[in-house]
Amino acid sequence: MTVSKAVEKSGEATRSRKDAGDSPAEALHLGELSEQLGYVLKRAQLKVFENFLRCVASLQLTPAQFSVLLLVEQNPGRNQTEIASTLGILRPNFVAMLDNLESRDLCARIRSTNDRRSHILVLTDKGKAVLTRAKKLVATKHEARLNELLGAANRDALIAMLSKIANEF
Amino acid sequence: MTVSKAVEKSGEATRSRKDAGDSPAEALHLGELSEQLGYVLKRAQLKVFENFLRCVASLQLTPAQFSVLLLVEQNPGRNQTEIASTLGILRPNFVAMLDNLESRDLCARIRSTNDRRSHILVLTDKGKAVLTRAKKLVATKHEARLNELLGAANRDALIAMLSKIANEF
DNA sequence: GATAATTGTTATGGACCATATCAAATATCG
DNA sequence: CGATATTTGATATGGTCCATAACAATTATC
């Protein structure tokens, strides 16, 4: 079948031109797309990041920055390579990120005395304070919204399944 | 507490320098990160996209391109703006995407006779054939892997929760 | 002690995303 | 009707994120 014939078979001629009778321009059918894991996953991720940004807007933290602060707090004495790699961030790209956090006095690089190539990462006092406030905001606004939407049990099941996918897919 | 004092309290001095006794450089603790919805969601999404790309590598289709083909097939007679916006793609960015698909003869733009501003999108015969093959690959390789990992019931529950998040968060 | 590997860094290019702007076509309204 | 506004596809452009190569300083290996 040619393209020109295909267009005749489509419902185009009857609907376009701003819907002659002012009918409400019906929404498109997602079809199999709404069952595609990747599609639904991506859209959910965008919404969650968007919501996260709003919830911690007062602290000016992105999800990635939040994850760095959390990981540095949880793992004192680690260097840039270690922190970056466990977050899936490539070392070159981690440099600008740290420059940012350091310029805002949220964390600091400290030359290691054992291996003078590496920089040990530490949270500053301000960084600890900001992280504490961020955790609170995330818990009371962000995660609370999720529980409200799914219920605690479903939330746990969701996280478990996503972790499984992230680790074993 | 100052930064210099903080580093003394960290476990740095005892572990760095390639772990004196060749001990296996213990993995970092994710801590609260493994419970963060956004973190786990993002990592799962990356893995799923990665797997998708491998599964349909023979057809050279990205998840975004696959979604365009699916949506065009499901909604004949729609124009660029309609297809792009339901996929969350901005019109300017959709142009290059279509240029690509059209240059590969997978879909075609057809000037609408009703509204000569708009381009109706249609799958070519080759586009239909490729989409059919892609669906088969996705079903037998990609989605099958998901079922194997979670089971059909859990898979459905996961998709449902992600849809809910994507639509109502 | 010569060579290899590691760490942080810079430079660079690609992919994706967002905004402003434009010409052509159409819609709206006096 | 005709002037003005809106819509559509397109271009240009800038930002962010991601990936690779290369480099100097330092350390490991042989």
PDB file of C-alpha atoms in Angstrom, chain A:
ATOM      1  CA  MET A   1       0.000   0.000   0.000  1.00  0.00           C
ATOM      2  CA  THR A   2       1.291   3.409  -0.907  1.00  0.00           C
ATOM      3  CA  VAL A   3       1.472   6.355   1.397  1.00  0.00           C
ATOM      4  CA  SER A   4      -1.066   8.350  -0.587  1.00  0.00           C
ATOM      5  CA  LYS A   5      -3.568   5.557  -0.303  1.00  0.00           C
ATOM      6  CA  ALA A   6      -2.862   5.222   3.377  1.00  0.00           C
ATOM      7  CA  VAL A   7      -3.903   8.779   4.025  1.00  0.00           C
ATOM      8  CA  GLU A   8      -7.232   8.262   2.371  1.00  0.00           C
ATOM      9  CA  LYS A   9      -7.932   5.405   4.731  1.00  0.00           C
ATOM     10  CA  SER A  10      -7.046   7.489   7.770  1.00  0.00           C
ATOM     11  CA  GLY A  11      -9.750   9.447   9.536  1.00  0.00           C
ATOM     12  CA  GLU A  12      -8.082  12.691   8.712  1.00  0.00           C
ATOM     13  CA  ALA A  13     -10.500  14.383   6.360  1.00  0.00           C
ATOM     14  CA  THR A  14     -13.382  14.292   8.772  1.00  0.00           C
ATOM     15  CA  ARG A  15     -11.728  15.628  11.863  1.00  0.00           C
ATOM     16  CA  SER A  16      -8.967  18.169  11.319  1.00  0.00           C
ATOM     17  CA  ARG A  17      -9.725  21.809  10.546  1.00  0.00           C
ATOM     18  CA  LYS A  18     -10.381  22.655  14.200  1.00  0.00           C
ATOM     19  CA  ASP A  19     -13.260  20.187  14.430  1.00  0.00           C
ATOM     20  CA  ALA A  20     -16.002  21.773  12.398  1.00  0.00           C
ATOM     21  CA  GLY A  21     -18.587  21.544  15.182  1.00  0.00           C
ATOM     22  CA  ASP A  22     -16.291  22.734  17.986  1.00  0.00           C
ATOM     23  CA  SER A  23     -16.136  19.202  19.315  1.00  0.00           C
ATOM     24  CA  PRO A  24     -13.470  18.743  22.012  1.00  0.00           C
ATOM     25  CA  ALA A  25     -10.592  17.383  19.883  1.00  0.00           C
ATOM     26  CA  GLU A  26     -10.604  13.919  21.421  1.00  0.00           C
ATOM     27  CA  ALA A  27      -7.480  12.722  23.179  1.00  0.00           C
ATOM     28  CA  LEU A  28      -5.190  10.252  21.473  1.00  0.00           C
ATOM     29  CA  HIS A  29      -5.209   6.578  22.306  1.00  0.00           C
ATOM     30  CA  LEU A  30      -2.066   5.445  24.048  1.00  0.00           C
ATOM     31  CA  GLY A  31      -2.828   1.866  23.135  1.00  0.00           C
ATOM     32  CA  GLU A  32      -0.042  -0.577  23.916  1.00  0.00           C
ATOM     33  CA  LEU A  33       2.098   2.303  25.067  1.00  0.00           C
ATOM     34  CA  SER A  34       0.357   2.360  28.445  1.00  0.00           C
ATOM     35  CA  GLU A  35       1.586  -1.182  28.994  1.00  0.00           C
ATOM     36  CA  GLN A  36       5.166  -0.522  27.969  1.00  0.00           C
ATOM     37  CA  LEU A  37       7.356  -0.733  31.037  1.00  0.00           C
ATOM     38  CA  GLY A  38       9.930   1.730  29.740  1.00  0.00           C
ATOM     39  CA  TYR A  39       7.377   4.335  28.785  1.00  0.00           C
ATOM     40  CA  VAL A  40       5.506   4.253  32.062  1.00  0.00           C
ATOM     41  CA  LEU A  41       8.752   4.081  34.022  1.00  0.00           C
ATOM     42  CA  LYS A  42      10.191   7.138  32.323  1.00  0.00           C
ATOM     43  CA  ARG A  43       7.069   9.217  32.788  1.00  0.00           C
ATOM     44  CA  ALA A  44       6.804   8.238  36.441  1.00  0.00           C
ATOM     45  CA  GLN A  45      10.434   9.121  36.975  1.00  0.00           C
ATOM     46  CA  LEU A  46       9.970  12.570  35.470  1.00  0.00           C
ATOM     47  CA  LYS A  47       6.981  13.241  37.688  1.00  0.00           C
ATOM     48  CA  VAL A  48       8.806  12.078  40.789  1.00  0.00           C
ATOM     49  CA  PHE A  49      11.859  14.220  40.063  1.00  0.00           C
ATOM     50  CA  GLU A  50       9.609  17.181  39.370  1.00  0.00           C
ATOM     51  CA  ASN A  51       7.854  16.690  42.684  1.00  0.00           C
ATOM     52  CA  PHE A  52      11.153  16.249  44.493  1.00  0.00           C
ATOM     53  CA  LEU A  53      12.435  19.541  43.118  1.00  0.00           C
ATOM     54  CA  ARG A  54       9.329  21.351  44.315  1.00  0.00           C
ATOM     55  CA  CYS A  55       9.524  19.794  47.769  1.00  0.00           C
ATOM     56  CA  VAL A  56      13.104  20.839  48.409  1.00  0.00           C
ATOM     57  CA  ALA A  57      13.002  24.018  46.323  1.00  0.00           C
ATOM     58  CA  SER A  58      13.795  26.093  49.416  1.00  0.00           C
ATOM     59  CA  LEU A  59      17.140  24.278  49.712  1.00  0.00           C
ATOM     60  CA  GLN A  60      17.987  24.384  46.008  1.00  0.00           C
ATOM     61  CA  LEU A  61      18.858  20.707  45.821  1.00  0.00           C
ATOM     62  CA  THR A  62      18.478  18.422  42.826  1.00  0.00           C
ATOM     63  CA  PRO A  63      17.887  14.695  43.272  1.00  0.00           C
ATOM     64  CA  ALA A  64      21.469  14.042  42.206  1.00  0.00           C
ATOM     65  CA  GLN A  65      22.891  16.541  44.676  1.00  0.00           C
ATOM     66  CA  PHE A  66      20.739  15.100  47.427  1.00  0.00           C
ATOM     67  CA  SER A  67      22.037  11.624  46.663  1.00  0.00           C
ATOM     68  CA  VAL A  68      25.633  12.848  46.857  1.00  0.00           C
ATOM     69  CA  LEU A  69      25.105  14.463  50.250  1.00  0.00           C
ATOM     70  CA  LEU A  70      23.362  11.351  51.550  1.00  0.00           C
ATOM     71  CA  LEU A  71      26.097   9.052  50.333  1.00  0.00           C
ATOM     72  CA  VAL A  72      28.912  11.210  51.671  1.00  0.00           C
ATOM     73  CA  GLU A  73      27.216  11.351  55.048  1.00  0.00           C
ATOM     74  CA  GLN A  74      26.758   7.601  55.082  1.00  0.00           C
ATOM     75  CA  ASN A  75      30.334   6.864  53.977  1.00  0.00           C
ATOM     76  CA  PRO A  76      32.877   9.090  55.690  1.00  0.00           C
ATOM     77  CA  GLY A  77      36.447   8.978  54.469  1.00  0.00           C
ATOM     78  CA  ARG A  78      35.706   8.017  50.880  1.00  0.00           C
ATOM     79  CA  ASN A  79      37.190   9.729  47.868  1.00  0.00           C
ATOM     80  CA  GLN A  80      35.611  11.159  44.732  1.00  0.00           C
ATOM     81  CA  THR A  81      36.001   8.056  42.615  1.00  0.00           C
ATOM     82  CA  GLU A  82      34.276   5.860  45.168  1.00  0.00           C
ATOM     83  CA  ILE A  83      31.334   8.182  45.757  1.00  0.00           C
ATOM     84  CA  ALA A  84      30.864   8.942  42.073  1.00  0.00           C
ATOM     85  CA  SER A  85      31.047   5.366  40.871  1.00  0.00           C
ATOM     86  CA  THR A  86      28.506   4.013  43.338  1.00  0.00           C
ATOM     87  CA  LEU A  87      26.119   6.703  42.159  1.00  0.00           C
ATOM     88  CA  GLY A  88      26.754   5.846  38.533  1.00  0.00           C
ATOM     89  CA  ILE A  89      28.384   9.214  37.905  1.00  0.00           C
ATOM     90  CA  LEU A  90      31.519   9.287  35.769  1.00  0.00           C
ATOM     91  CA  ARG A  91      34.483  10.889  37.449  1.00  0.00           C
ATOM     92  CA  PRO A  92      34.865  13.706  34.913  1.00  0.00           C
ATOM     93  CA  ASN A  93      31.241  14.695  35.367  1.00  0.00           C
ATOM     94  CA  PHE A  94      31.498  14.526  39.121  1.00  0.00           C
ATOM     95  CA  VAL A  95      34.041  17.335  39.238  1.00  0.00           C
ATOM     96  CA  ALA A  96      31.648  20.142  38.317  1.00  0.00           C
ATOM     97  CA  MET A  97      29.050  18.714  40.654  1.00  0.00           C
ATOM     98  CA  LEU A  98      31.455  18.849  43.562  1.00  0.00           C
ATOM     99  CA  ASP A  99      32.631  22.303  42.546  1.00  0.00           C
ATOM    100  CA  ASN A 100      29.045  23.410  42.920  1.00  0.00           C
ATOM    101  CA  LEU A 101      28.453  21.782  46.291  1.00  0.00           C
ATOM    102  CA  GLU A 102      31.788  23.027  47.573  1.00  0.00           C
ATOM    103  CA  SER A 103      31.159  26.594  46.381  1.00  0.00           C
ATOM    104  CA  ARG A 104      27.947  26.524  48.396  1.00  0.00           C
ATOM    105  CA  ASP A 105      29.883  25.260  51.405  1.00  0.00           C
ATOM    106  CA  LEU A 106      27.878  22.044  51.606  1.00  0.00           C
ATOM    107  CA  CYS A 107      30.806  19.684  51.314  1.00  0.00           C
ATOM    108  CA  ALA A 108      34.592  19.834  51.093  1.00  0.00           C
ATOM    109  CA  ARG A 109      37.430  18.004  49.405  1.00  0.00           C
ATOM    110  CA  ILE A 110      40.290  17.104  51.689  1.00  0.00           C
ATOM    111  CA  ARG A 111      43.612  15.910  50.371  1.00  0.00           C
ATOM    112  CA  SER A 112      44.206  12.473  51.790  1.00  0.00           C
ATOM    113  CA  THR A 113      47.382  12.049  53.804  1.00  0.00           C
ATOM    114  CA  ASN A 114      47.605   8.395  52.827  1.00  0.00           C
ATOM    115  CA  ASP A 115      47.245   8.820  49.099  1.00  0.00           C
ATOM    116  CA  ARG A 116      47.954  12.352  48.028  1.00  0.00           C
ATOM    117  CA  ARG A 117      46.215  11.797  44.699  1.00  0.00           C
ATOM    118  CA  SER A 118      42.784  11.381  46.207  1.00  0.00           C
ATOM    119  CA  HIS A 119      40.342  13.786  47.788  1.00  0.00           C
ATOM    120  CA  ILE A 120      38.373  12.630  50.802  1.00  0.00           C
ATOM    121  CA  LEU A 121      34.831  13.985  50.775  1.00  0.00           C
ATOM    122  CA  VAL A 122      33.275  15.450  53.882  1.00  0.00           C
ATOM    123  CA  LEU A 123      30.068  17.279  54.665  1.00  0.00           C
ATOM    124  CA  THR A 124      30.552  20.695  56.173  1.00  0.00           C
ATOM    125  CA  ASP A 125      28.467  21.747  59.157  1.00  0.00           C
ATOM    126  CA  LYS A 126      26.254  23.653  56.797  1.00  0.00           C
ATOM    127  CA  GLY A 127      26.050  20.622  54.562  1.00  0.00           C
ATOM    128  CA  LYS A 128      24.920  18.467  57.469  1.00  0.00           C
ATOM    129  CA  ALA A 129      22.322  21.015  58.457  1.00  0.00           C
ATOM    130  CA  VAL A 130      21.010  21.320  54.917  1.00  0.00           C
ATOM    131  CA  LEU A 131      20.885  17.563  54.537  1.00  0.00           C
ATOM    132  CA  THR A 132      18.928  17.219  57.759  1.00  0.00           C
ATOM    133  CA  ARG A 133      16.426  19.784  56.570  1.00  0.00           C
ATOM    134  CA  ALA A 134      16.254  18.144  53.159  1.00  0.00           C
ATOM    135  CA  LYS A 135      15.524  14.741  54.678  1.00  0.00           C
ATOM    136  CA  LYS A 136      12.715  16.268  56.684  1.00  0.00           C
ATOM    137  CA  LEU A 137      11.192  17.962  53.657  1.00  0.00           C
ATOM    138  CA  VAL A 138      11.469  14.824  51.566  1.00  0.00           C
ATOM    139  CA  ALA A 139       9.866  12.703  54.277  1.00  0.00           C
ATOM    140  CA  THR A 140       6.984  15.017  55.097  1.00  0.00           C
ATOM    141  CA  LYS A 141       6.197  16.283  51.618  1.00  0.00           C
ATOM    142  CA  HIS A 142       7.644  14.008  48.963  1.00  0.00           C
ATOM    143  CA  GLU A 143       7.420  10.521  50.426  1.00  0.00           C
ATOM    144  CA  ALA A 144       4.194  11.430  52.202  1.00  0.00           C
ATOM    145  CA  ARG A 145       2.600  12.151  48.864  1.00  0.00           C
ATOM    146  CA  LEU A 146       3.651   8.725  47.647  1.00  0.00           C
ATOM    147  CA  ASN A 147       2.142   6.967  50.654  1.00  0.00           C
ATOM    148  CA  GLU A 148      -1.040   8.914  50.199  1.00  0.00           C
ATOM    149  CA  LEU A 149      -1.187   7.746  46.604  1.00  0.00           C
ATOM    150  CA  LEU A 150      -0.293   4.075  47.021  1.00  0.00           C
ATOM    151  CA  GLY A 151      -0.473   3.214  50.683  1.00  0.00           C
ATOM    152  CA  ALA A 152       2.532   2.143  52.732  1.00  0.00           C
ATOM    153  CA  ALA A 153       2.391  -1.515  51.765  1.00  0.00           C
ATOM    154  CA  ASN A 154       2.227  -0.827  48.058  1.00  0.00           C
ATOM    155  CA  ARG A 155       4.956   1.749  48.384  1.00  0.00           C
ATOM    156  CA  ASP A 156       7.275  -0.839  49.910  1.00  0.00           C
ATOM    157  CA  ALA A 157       6.384  -3.338  47.209  1.00  0.00           C
ATOM    158  CA  LEU A 158       7.087  -0.748  44.532  1.00  0.00           C
ATOM    159  CA  ILE A 159      10.497   0.151  45.929  1.00  0.00           C
ATOM    160  CA  ALA A 160      11.358  -3.523  46.244  1.00  0.00           C
ATOM    161  CA  MET A 161      10.445  -4.244  42.639  1.00  0.00           C
ATOM    162  CA  LEU A 162      12.315  -1.220  41.327  1.00  0.00           C
ATOM    163  CA  SER A 163      15.384  -2.231  43.329  1.00  0.00           C
ATOM    164  CA  LYS A 164      15.184  -5.698  41.891  1.00  0.00           C
ATOM    165  CA  ILE A 165      15.002  -4.282  38.383  1.00  0.00           C
ATOM    166  CA  ALA A 166      17.838  -1.862  39.036  1.00  0.00           C
ATOM    167  CA  ASN A 167      20.053  -4.660  40.336  1.00  0.00           C
ATOM    168  CA  GLU A 168      19.123  -7.710  38.317  1.00  0.00           C
ATOM    169  CA  PHE A 169      17.679  -6.657  35.004  1.00  0.00           C
TER     170      PHE A 169
END
